[in-house]
Amino acid sequence: MTIDDDAARHCAQMLAVARHADQTAFAALFAHFAPRLKAFLMKSGATAAQAEDCAQDVMATVWRKAGQFDPERASVATWIFTIARNRRIDLLRRDRRPEPEDLPWGPEPEPDQADALALQQDSQRLGEALAQLPEEQRALIERAYFGDLSHSEIAAATGLPLGTIKSRIRLALEKLRQKLT
Amino acid sequence: MIRHHLSDALLTGYSAGTLPEAFSLLVATHVSLCDECRARLAALDAVGGALLDRQEAVPMAEGALSATLARISGTAPEARPAAPAPGLFPEPLRAYVGGDAGAVRWRPVGGGVRQAILPTAAGASARLLYIPGGTAVPDHGHRGTELTLVLQGAFRDETDRFARGDVETADEALEHTPIAEAGDPCICLAVTDAPLRFNGLIPRLLQPFLKI
C-alpha cells in the first residue's frame, strides 16, 4: 500500500470517529500515530514514560475533538501534530500558547470531497518533498519543529511545496467566509 | 485590508511551538484577524504533520490502546465550540484581558497615552497601548524585537501606515516616532523581548514605572 493511500484512509478513519464514534477506526489511527507521537515527544526531550503518557493523552484528545477535524484544512497527521505540539508545551515548558479564534462552521455540514482530497494529496507531496531534502536540511527542520530551538534559529522550510497548500487553504477559508455572510 | 503581515520566522516559530508566550499571543491575535496568515500557518503546520507522519515508530507500552480507550470511555466526541462573540479584541486577547476593550485596566503613562501590561511568562512582555488620535508615542529605539499589532484606529511612522490587523516589526535598526491618526484613539498590542529605550529625558525617567 502506498503512503498516498494511507493519507486518504486516515482521513476516512478520522471522519468515522467524528461522525459515528467508530472505535475500530480509532484503533487503526492509534496503531499508526501513537508510536510516532511517542518518537516525536522523545525527540523533544520527554522521557519514554512521559512520552508514552503524553501520546495516550494526545490520542484521547484526538477522540474527544474529532468533530473539529476539517479535511479541507489539514491532513490527519497535521491535525494530530498541532494537538501534540500544544501538549508538549504544557508538558515541557508550562507556558501558555494562545490559539487563534476558531472559525465557525459553515452551514454546510459535509466537507467538499474534491477539495478535501486535493489537500490530502498536497500534504502527501509535502511529505515526499521532505523525504527528498538533503539530510542536513531535513535534520534542521526536524530540530526546529521537534527540538527546542529558539525562534531565531528556526530553519527556513525552503524547497518544500508550501505555496500550493497555502493557496488551497486560503481558498477553503474564503469559501467558508462566503457561506457565513 | 491587512497590508502588514507576520514574518515567516515568526509563523514558523509559532507553528513549532517555540515562541515566548507574549509573541504567541500576538501571533494568535493577528491570525484571528488575517486569513492570509491563517493559511500560511496551516501550511507550516503541515510540515510538522509530515515530520510526525514519517517518524520511526517507537513501540507503545503493552495495553496502551486499552488504557487510552479507558481514558475516553463514556465520552462522546465533543461538538465544535460555538463561534466567539464578535468584538474589538479577538478571543485569544480577550482571554488575557478578561474581556473585550471595555475590560482593560489602563494606566496613564503621560501625554494622554495609556497602557496595560498583560501577564505573560518571562522572556518577553506584552502590553496594550492606547494612543489618543493625533498623539505621538515618544521617539524610541529598540534593543530587541518589538511587534505592534493595531486593533483600533491607525498610526503612521517613518516607514508606513498601520491600521487594524496590521503588524509592524521593529528591530534594533529602527528609530521611529509612531503618531496615531486623527479620529478614534489607536489601540495596539505591543510585544517585545527587550526593554524599550526612549530617547527623550522624561520618558527615560518614566521608564522604570512602565515596567517594559
Short mmCIF file of C-alpha atoms in Angstrom, two decimals:
data_model
loop_
_atom_site.label_atom_id
_atom_site.label_comp_id
_atom_site.label_asym_id
_atom_site.label_seq_id
_atom_site.Cartn_x
_atom_site.Cartn_y
_atom_site.Cartn_z
CA MET A 1 0.00 0.00 0.00
CA THR A 2 1.35 3.42 -0.87
CA ILE A 3 1.57 6.24 1.63
CA ASP A 4 -0.86 8.12 -0.60
CA ASP A 5 -3.48 5.51 0.25
CA ASP A 6 -2.54 5.90 3.92
CA ALA A 7 -3.37 9.62 3.99
CA ALA A 8 -6.77 9.12 2.38
CA ARG A 9 -7.50 6.15 4.65
CA HIS A 10 -6.54 8.07 7.78
CA CYS A 11 -8.84 10.85 6.66
CA ALA A 12 -11.76 8.41 6.23
CA GLN A 13 -10.99 6.83 9.63
CA MET A 14 -10.90 10.25 11.30
CA LEU A 15 -14.28 11.16 9.81
CA ALA A 16 -15.69 7.80 11.01
CA VAL A 17 -14.56 8.65 14.54
CA ALA A 18 -16.07 12.14 14.25
CA ARG A 19 -19.41 11.01 12.86
CA HIS A 20 -20.00 7.57 14.36
CA ALA A 21 -17.64 7.38 17.36
CA ASP A 22 -16.14 4.40 15.48
CA GLN A 23 -13.74 2.58 17.84
CA THR A 24 -12.30 0.30 15.15
CA ALA A 25 -11.29 3.31 13.08
CA PHE A 26 -9.84 4.89 16.23
CA ALA A 27 -7.79 1.75 16.95
CA ALA A 28 -6.33 1.91 13.44
CA LEU A 29 -5.38 5.58 13.88
CA PHE A 30 -3.87 4.74 17.26
CA ALA A 31 -1.74 1.96 15.76
CA HIS A 32 -0.28 4.37 13.22
CA PHE A 33 0.05 7.61 15.16
CA ALA A 34 0.66 6.72 18.83
CA PRO A 35 4.15 5.21 18.23
CA ARG A 36 5.07 8.18 16.01
CA LEU A 37 3.84 10.62 18.65
CA LYS A 38 5.96 8.81 21.20
CA ALA A 39 9.01 9.18 18.93
CA PHE A 40 8.29 12.89 18.36
CA LEU A 41 7.88 13.56 22.09
CA MET A 42 11.08 11.71 22.97
CA LYS A 43 12.98 13.75 20.38
CA SER A 44 11.56 16.85 22.07
CA GLY A 45 13.18 15.91 25.36
CA ALA A 46 10.47 13.87 27.08
CA THR A 47 11.41 10.67 28.89
CA ALA A 48 9.99 7.40 27.50
CA ALA A 49 7.43 7.30 30.33
CA GLN A 50 6.36 10.92 29.78
CA ALA A 51 6.17 10.36 26.03
CA GLU A 52 4.06 7.23 26.50
CA ASP A 53 1.63 9.04 28.79
CA CYS A 54 1.52 12.14 26.61
CA ALA A 55 0.97 10.12 23.40
CA GLN A 56 -2.00 8.40 25.06
CA ASP A 57 -3.29 11.76 26.19
CA VAL A 58 -2.95 13.21 22.67
CA MET A 59 -4.82 10.25 21.20
CA ALA A 60 -7.58 10.69 23.81
CA THR A 61 -7.82 14.33 22.71
CA VAL A 62 -8.00 13.18 19.07
CA TRP A 63 -11.08 11.18 20.07
CA ARG A 64 -12.72 13.98 22.01
CA LYS A 65 -12.04 16.70 19.43
CA ALA A 66 -12.67 14.57 16.37
CA GLY A 67 -15.55 16.86 15.40
CA GLN A 68 -13.09 19.70 14.92
CA PHE A 69 -11.06 17.90 12.27
CA ASP A 70 -11.60 19.65 8.94
CA PRO A 71 -10.21 17.68 5.95
CA GLU A 72 -10.31 20.79 3.77
CA ARG A 73 -7.78 22.49 6.02
CA ALA A 74 -5.48 19.77 7.36
CA SER A 75 -4.36 16.19 6.89
CA VAL A 76 -4.88 13.89 9.87
CA ALA A 77 -1.12 13.93 10.51
CA THR A 78 -1.09 17.73 10.55
CA TRP A 79 -4.08 17.96 12.84
CA ILE A 80 -2.59 15.45 15.29
CA PHE A 81 0.73 17.31 15.13
CA THR A 82 -0.98 20.52 16.28
CA ILE A 83 -2.57 18.76 19.26
CA ALA A 84 0.74 17.12 20.19
CA ARG A 85 2.65 20.39 19.88
CA ASN A 86 0.30 22.04 22.36
CA ARG A 87 0.52 19.15 24.81
CA ARG A 88 4.30 19.19 24.51
CA ILE A 89 4.33 22.86 25.52
CA ASP A 90 2.19 22.03 28.57
CA LEU A 91 4.45 19.11 29.40
CA LEU A 92 7.90 20.61 28.89
CA ARG A 93 7.54 24.36 29.14
CA ARG A 94 4.37 25.02 31.11
CA ASP A 95 3.88 28.26 29.18
CA ARG A 96 0.56 29.11 27.73
CA ARG A 97 0.32 29.15 23.98
CA PRO A 98 -2.67 31.24 22.95
CA GLU A 99 -4.57 29.83 19.97
CA PRO A 100 -6.29 31.77 17.18
CA GLU A 101 -10.06 32.01 17.27
CA ASP A 102 -11.83 29.02 15.83
CA LEU A 103 -13.55 29.68 12.58
CA PRO A 104 -17.25 29.00 12.92
CA TRP A 105 -18.69 26.13 10.92
CA GLY A 106 -20.32 26.98 7.65
CA PRO A 107 -23.94 25.93 7.28
CA GLU A 108 -22.89 23.02 5.05
CA PRO A 109 -22.13 20.02 7.28
CA GLU A 110 -20.23 17.92 4.71
CA PRO A 111 -16.76 18.97 3.59
CA ASP A 112 -16.28 19.27 -0.15
CA GLN A 113 -14.85 15.86 -1.07
CA ALA A 114 -12.78 17.05 -4.02
CA ASP A 115 -11.21 19.89 -2.04
CA ALA A 116 -10.53 17.64 0.92
CA LEU A 117 -8.90 15.03 -1.33
CA ALA A 118 -6.77 17.67 -3.07
CA LEU A 119 -5.47 18.90 0.29
CA GLN A 120 -4.68 15.35 1.43
CA GLN A 121 -2.72 14.85 -1.82
CA ASP A 122 -0.84 18.14 -1.35
CA SER A 123 0.09 17.03 2.16
CA GLN A 124 1.28 13.78 0.68
CA ARG A 125 3.51 15.58 -1.81
CA LEU A 126 4.87 17.72 1.01
CA GLY A 127 5.87 14.57 2.89
CA GLU A 128 7.62 13.23 -0.22
CA ALA A 129 9.44 16.52 -0.81
CA LEU A 130 10.55 16.48 2.81
CA ALA A 131 11.94 12.99 2.39
CA GLN A 132 13.91 14.12 -0.65
CA LEU A 133 15.62 17.07 1.03
CA PRO A 134 19.33 16.75 1.73
CA GLU A 135 19.75 15.00 5.09
CA GLU A 136 21.33 18.04 6.73
CA GLN A 137 18.44 20.35 5.82
CA ARG A 138 15.80 17.85 6.86
CA ALA A 139 17.55 17.39 10.22
CA LEU A 140 17.50 21.17 10.76
CA ILE A 141 13.78 21.39 10.02
CA GLU A 142 13.14 18.47 12.33
CA ARG A 143 15.10 20.13 15.11
CA ALA A 144 13.15 23.35 14.58
CA TYR A 145 9.82 21.53 14.94
CA PHE A 146 10.67 18.82 17.43
CA GLY A 147 13.61 20.22 19.34
CA ASP A 148 13.55 23.41 21.30
CA LEU A 149 15.36 25.83 19.04
CA SER A 150 14.82 29.48 19.75
CA HIS A 151 12.88 31.18 17.01
CA SER A 152 15.94 32.98 15.67
CA GLU A 153 17.45 29.58 14.89
CA ILE A 154 14.40 28.25 13.07
CA ALA A 155 15.35 26.80 9.71
CA ALA A 156 13.57 28.22 6.72
CA ALA A 157 11.47 25.47 5.18
CA THR A 158 12.79 26.31 1.73
CA GLY A 159 12.50 23.80 -1.06
CA LEU A 160 9.17 22.49 0.22
CA PRO A 161 5.94 22.92 -1.77
CA LEU A 162 4.17 25.05 0.84
CA GLY A 163 2.72 27.54 -1.65
CA THR A 164 0.15 25.12 -3.08
CA ILE A 165 -1.05 24.09 0.38
CA LYS A 166 -1.29 27.72 1.47
CA SER A 167 -3.29 28.67 -1.64
CA ARG A 168 -5.66 25.75 -1.23
CA ILE A 169 -6.34 26.51 2.43
CA ARG A 170 -6.76 30.18 1.55
CA LEU A 171 -9.50 29.23 -0.92
CA ALA A 172 -11.17 26.98 1.67
CA LEU A 173 -11.20 29.90 4.11
CA GLU A 174 -12.68 32.23 1.50
CA LYS A 175 -15.40 29.70 0.74
CA LEU A 176 -16.16 29.40 4.45
CA ARG A 177 -16.35 33.18 4.88
CA GLN A 178 -18.70 33.46 1.90
CA LYS A 179 -21.02 30.84 3.38
CA LEU A 180 -21.13 32.77 6.62
CA THR A 181 -22.18 36.08 5.11
CA MET B 1 -7.50 45.14 4.18
CA ILE B 2 -4.43 43.99 6.11
CA ARG B 3 -1.17 45.03 4.43
CA HIS B 4 1.47 44.22 7.00
CA HIS B 5 1.73 40.54 7.91
CA LEU B 6 3.76 38.27 10.19
CA SER B 7 7.24 37.19 9.08
CA ASP B 8 7.95 33.59 8.06
CA ALA B 9 10.29 33.24 11.03
CA LEU B 10 7.56 34.22 13.50
CA LEU B 11 4.94 31.98 11.94
CA THR B 12 7.39 29.08 11.83
CA GLY B 13 8.28 29.61 15.49
CA TYR B 14 4.60 29.71 16.38
CA SER B 15 3.90 26.57 14.36
CA ALA B 16 6.79 24.77 16.04
CA GLY B 17 5.64 26.00 19.45
CA THR B 18 8.92 27.69 20.37
CA LEU B 19 7.94 31.37 20.70
CA PRO B 20 7.80 33.13 24.06
CA GLU B 21 4.22 33.43 25.33
CA ALA B 22 3.90 37.17 24.58
CA PHE B 23 4.85 36.62 20.93
CA SER B 24 2.44 33.68 20.68
CA LEU B 25 -0.31 35.96 21.95
CA LEU B 26 0.38 38.50 19.21
CA VAL B 27 0.57 35.82 16.51
CA ALA B 28 -2.71 34.20 17.66
CA THR B 29 -4.41 37.60 17.73
CA HIS B 30 -3.22 38.55 14.25
CA VAL B 31 -4.10 35.14 12.77
CA SER B 32 -7.61 35.53 14.21
CA LEU B 33 -7.95 38.65 12.04
CA CYS B 34 -5.99 37.55 8.97
CA ASP B 35 -6.92 34.60 6.75
CA GLU B 36 -3.76 35.02 4.69
CA CYS B 37 -1.58 34.32 7.73
CA ARG B 38 -4.01 31.62 8.92
CA ALA B 39 -3.41 29.81 5.62
CA ARG B 40 0.38 30.34 5.81
CA LEU B 41 0.34 28.96 9.35
CA ALA B 42 -1.67 25.93 8.25
CA ALA B 43 0.92 25.22 5.54
CA LEU B 44 3.72 25.41 8.13
CA ASP B 45 1.74 23.13 10.45
CA ALA B 46 1.65 20.70 7.53
CA VAL B 47 5.45 20.47 7.74
CA GLY B 48 5.09 19.38 11.37
CA GLY B 49 2.45 16.87 10.27
CA ALA B 50 4.69 15.44 7.54
CA LEU B 51 7.58 15.11 10.01
CA LEU B 52 5.33 13.35 12.52
CA ASP B 53 3.96 11.01 9.87
CA ARG B 54 7.47 9.93 8.89
CA GLN B 55 8.83 9.26 12.36
CA GLU B 56 10.41 5.94 13.04
CA ALA B 57 7.78 4.37 15.31
CA VAL B 58 8.71 3.82 18.97
CA PRO B 59 6.53 0.96 20.23
CA MET B 60 3.88 1.90 22.77
CA ALA B 61 3.63 0.01 26.06
CA GLU B 62 1.63 -3.19 26.29
CA GLY B 63 -2.03 -2.34 26.67
CA ALA B 64 -1.62 1.32 25.60
CA LEU B 65 -4.68 1.22 23.38
CA SER B 66 -6.92 -0.19 26.14
CA ALA B 67 -5.51 2.37 28.58
CA THR B 68 -6.38 5.13 26.13
CA LEU B 69 -9.82 3.69 25.48
CA ALA B 70 -10.32 3.68 29.25
CA ARG B 71 -9.40 7.38 29.34
CA ILE B 72 -12.08 8.16 26.81
CA SER B 73 -14.65 5.65 27.94
CA GLY B 74 -18.07 7.19 28.24
CA THR B 75 -17.05 10.39 26.42
CA ALA B 76 -18.55 11.01 23.03
CA PRO B 77 -16.60 13.23 20.65
CA GLU B 78 -17.13 16.88 21.65
CA ALA B 79 -19.19 19.20 19.50
CA ARG B 80 -17.39 22.11 17.88
CA PRO B 81 -17.12 25.09 20.15
CA ALA B 82 -19.52 27.94 19.49
CA ALA B 83 -18.26 30.88 17.48
CA PRO B 84 -16.79 33.59 19.72
CA ALA B 85 -18.88 36.72 20.20
CA PRO B 86 -17.85 39.50 17.83
CA GLY B 87 -15.80 42.24 19.45
CA LEU B 88 -12.90 44.59 19.03
CA PHE B 89 -10.43 42.13 20.55
CA PRO B 90 -10.15 38.61 19.09
CA GLU B 91 -10.74 35.75 21.52
CA PRO B 92 -7.10 34.96 22.43
CA LEU B 93 -6.55 38.56 23.52
CA ARG B 94 -9.83 38.68 25.43
CA ALA B 95 -8.63 35.69 27.43
CA TYR B 96 -5.66 37.77 28.70
CA VAL B 97 -7.65 40.96 29.30
CA GLY B 98 -10.57 39.19 30.96
CA GLY B 99 -12.99 40.69 28.43
CA ASP B 100 -13.12 42.98 25.43
CA ALA B 101 -11.70 46.52 25.16
CA GLY B 102 -14.02 47.81 27.91
CA ALA B 103 -12.41 45.49 30.47
CA VAL B 104 -8.84 46.82 30.06
CA ARG B 105 -7.39 48.39 33.23
CA TRP B 106 -5.50 51.27 31.66
CA ARG B 107 -2.78 53.24 33.43
CA PRO B 108 -1.72 56.67 32.19
CA VAL B 109 1.91 56.93 31.09
CA GLY B 110 1.94 60.63 30.10
CA GLY B 111 0.84 62.68 27.12
CA GLY B 112 -2.63 61.12 27.15
CA VAL B 113 -1.08 57.73 26.30
CA ARG B 114 -2.25 54.78 28.43
CA GLN B 115 -1.01 51.25 28.73
CA ALA B 116 -1.94 47.95 30.33
CA ILE B 117 0.67 45.25 30.85
CA LEU B 118 -0.64 41.74 30.21
CA PRO B 119 0.52 38.77 32.29
CA THR B 120 2.82 36.54 30.22
CA ALA B 121 5.75 34.27 31.02
CA ALA B 122 9.27 35.69 31.39
CA GLY B 123 11.39 36.18 28.29
CA ALA B 124 9.13 38.68 26.54
CA SER B 125 6.42 41.09 27.57
CA ALA B 126 3.08 42.17 26.16
CA ARG B 127 1.10 45.33 26.72
CA LEU B 128 -1.84 47.17 25.28
CA LEU B 129 -1.33 50.78 24.26
CA TYR B 130 -4.00 53.47 23.98
CA ILE B 131 -2.90 56.49 21.97
CA PRO B 132 -5.38 59.36 21.53
CA GLY B 133 -5.92 60.43 17.91
CA GLY B 134 -3.20 62.81 16.73
CA THR B 135 -0.84 61.94 19.59
CA ALA B 136 2.75 60.76 19.18
CA VAL B 137 4.34 57.95 21.16
CA PRO B 138 7.74 59.17 22.43
CA ASP B 139 10.54 58.67 19.94
CA HIS B 140 12.16 55.36 20.76
CA GLY B 141 14.59 52.79 19.54
CA HIS B 142 14.60 49.09 20.36
CA ARG B 143 17.07 46.78 21.98
CA GLY B 144 15.36 43.62 20.81
CA THR B 145 12.43 42.88 18.54
CA GLU B 146 9.20 44.79 19.03
CA LEU B 147 5.97 43.87 17.25
CA THR B 148 2.98 46.17 17.25
CA LEU B 149 -0.46 44.95 16.15
CA VAL B 150 -3.14 47.58 15.57
CA LEU B 151 -6.60 46.72 16.95
CA GLN B 152 -8.39 50.04 16.54
CA GLY B 153 -7.62 53.29 14.71
CA ALA B 154 -4.34 53.64 12.85
CA PHE B 155 -0.85 55.03 13.27
CA ARG B 156 1.86 56.24 10.94
CA ASP B 157 5.57 56.38 11.38
CA GLU B 158 8.61 57.00 9.20
CA THR B 159 8.02 53.69 7.41
CA ASP B 160 4.29 53.42 6.60
CA ARG B 161 0.68 53.48 7.80
CA PHE B 162 -0.68 50.72 10.05
CA ALA B 163 -4.40 50.04 10.60
CA ARG B 164 -6.49 47.28 12.22
CA GLY B 165 -4.81 43.90 11.79
CA ASP B 166 -1.50 45.33 10.54
CA VAL B 167 1.70 44.30 12.33
CA GLU B 168 4.78 46.49 12.46
CA THR B 169 8.03 44.65 13.12
CA ALA B 170 10.70 46.89 14.62
CA ASP B 171 14.23 45.77 15.36
CA GLU B 172 17.30 47.47 16.72
CA ALA B 173 17.84 49.40 13.49
CA LEU B 174 14.51 51.24 13.63
CA GLU B 175 14.22 54.54 15.47
CA HIS B 176 10.71 55.74 14.94
CA THR B 177 8.01 58.10 16.18
CA PRO B 178 4.62 56.49 15.71
CA ILE B 179 1.77 59.03 15.55
CA ALA B 180 -1.86 58.00 15.94
CA GLU B 181 -4.06 59.29 13.12
CA ALA B 182 -6.67 61.88 13.97
CA GLY B 183 -10.01 60.35 14.89
CA ASP B 184 -10.53 57.24 17.03
CA PRO B 185 -7.86 56.51 19.61
CA CYS B 186 -5.35 53.98 18.34
CA ILE B 187 -5.30 50.78 20.41
CA CYS B 188 -2.39 48.39 19.82
CA LEU B 189 -0.98 45.19 21.23
CA ALA B 190 2.80 45.58 21.54
CA VAL B 191 5.19 42.78 22.44
CA THR B 192 8.93 42.93 22.91
CA ASP B 193 11.73 40.66 24.03
CA ALA B 194 13.77 43.54 25.48
CA PRO B 195 13.06 46.74 27.45
CA LEU B 196 12.09 49.74 25.33
CA ARG B 197 14.63 52.55 25.12
CA PHE B 198 13.24 56.05 25.00
CA ASN B 199 15.30 58.92 23.62
CA GLY B 200 13.71 61.89 25.42
CA LEU B 201 14.86 62.57 29.00
CA ILE B 202 11.47 62.49 30.68
CA PRO B 203 10.26 59.31 29.06
CA ARG B 204 13.56 57.70 30.04
CA LEU B 205 12.94 58.63 33.68
CA LEU B 206 9.44 57.27 33.40
CA GLN B 207 10.65 54.00 32.01
CA PRO B 208 11.13 52.14 35.29
CA PHE B 209 7.48 52.76 36.03
CA LEU B 210 6.41 51.42 32.65
CA LYS B 211 7.97 48.08 33.57
CA ILE B 212 8.84 47.27 29.98
#
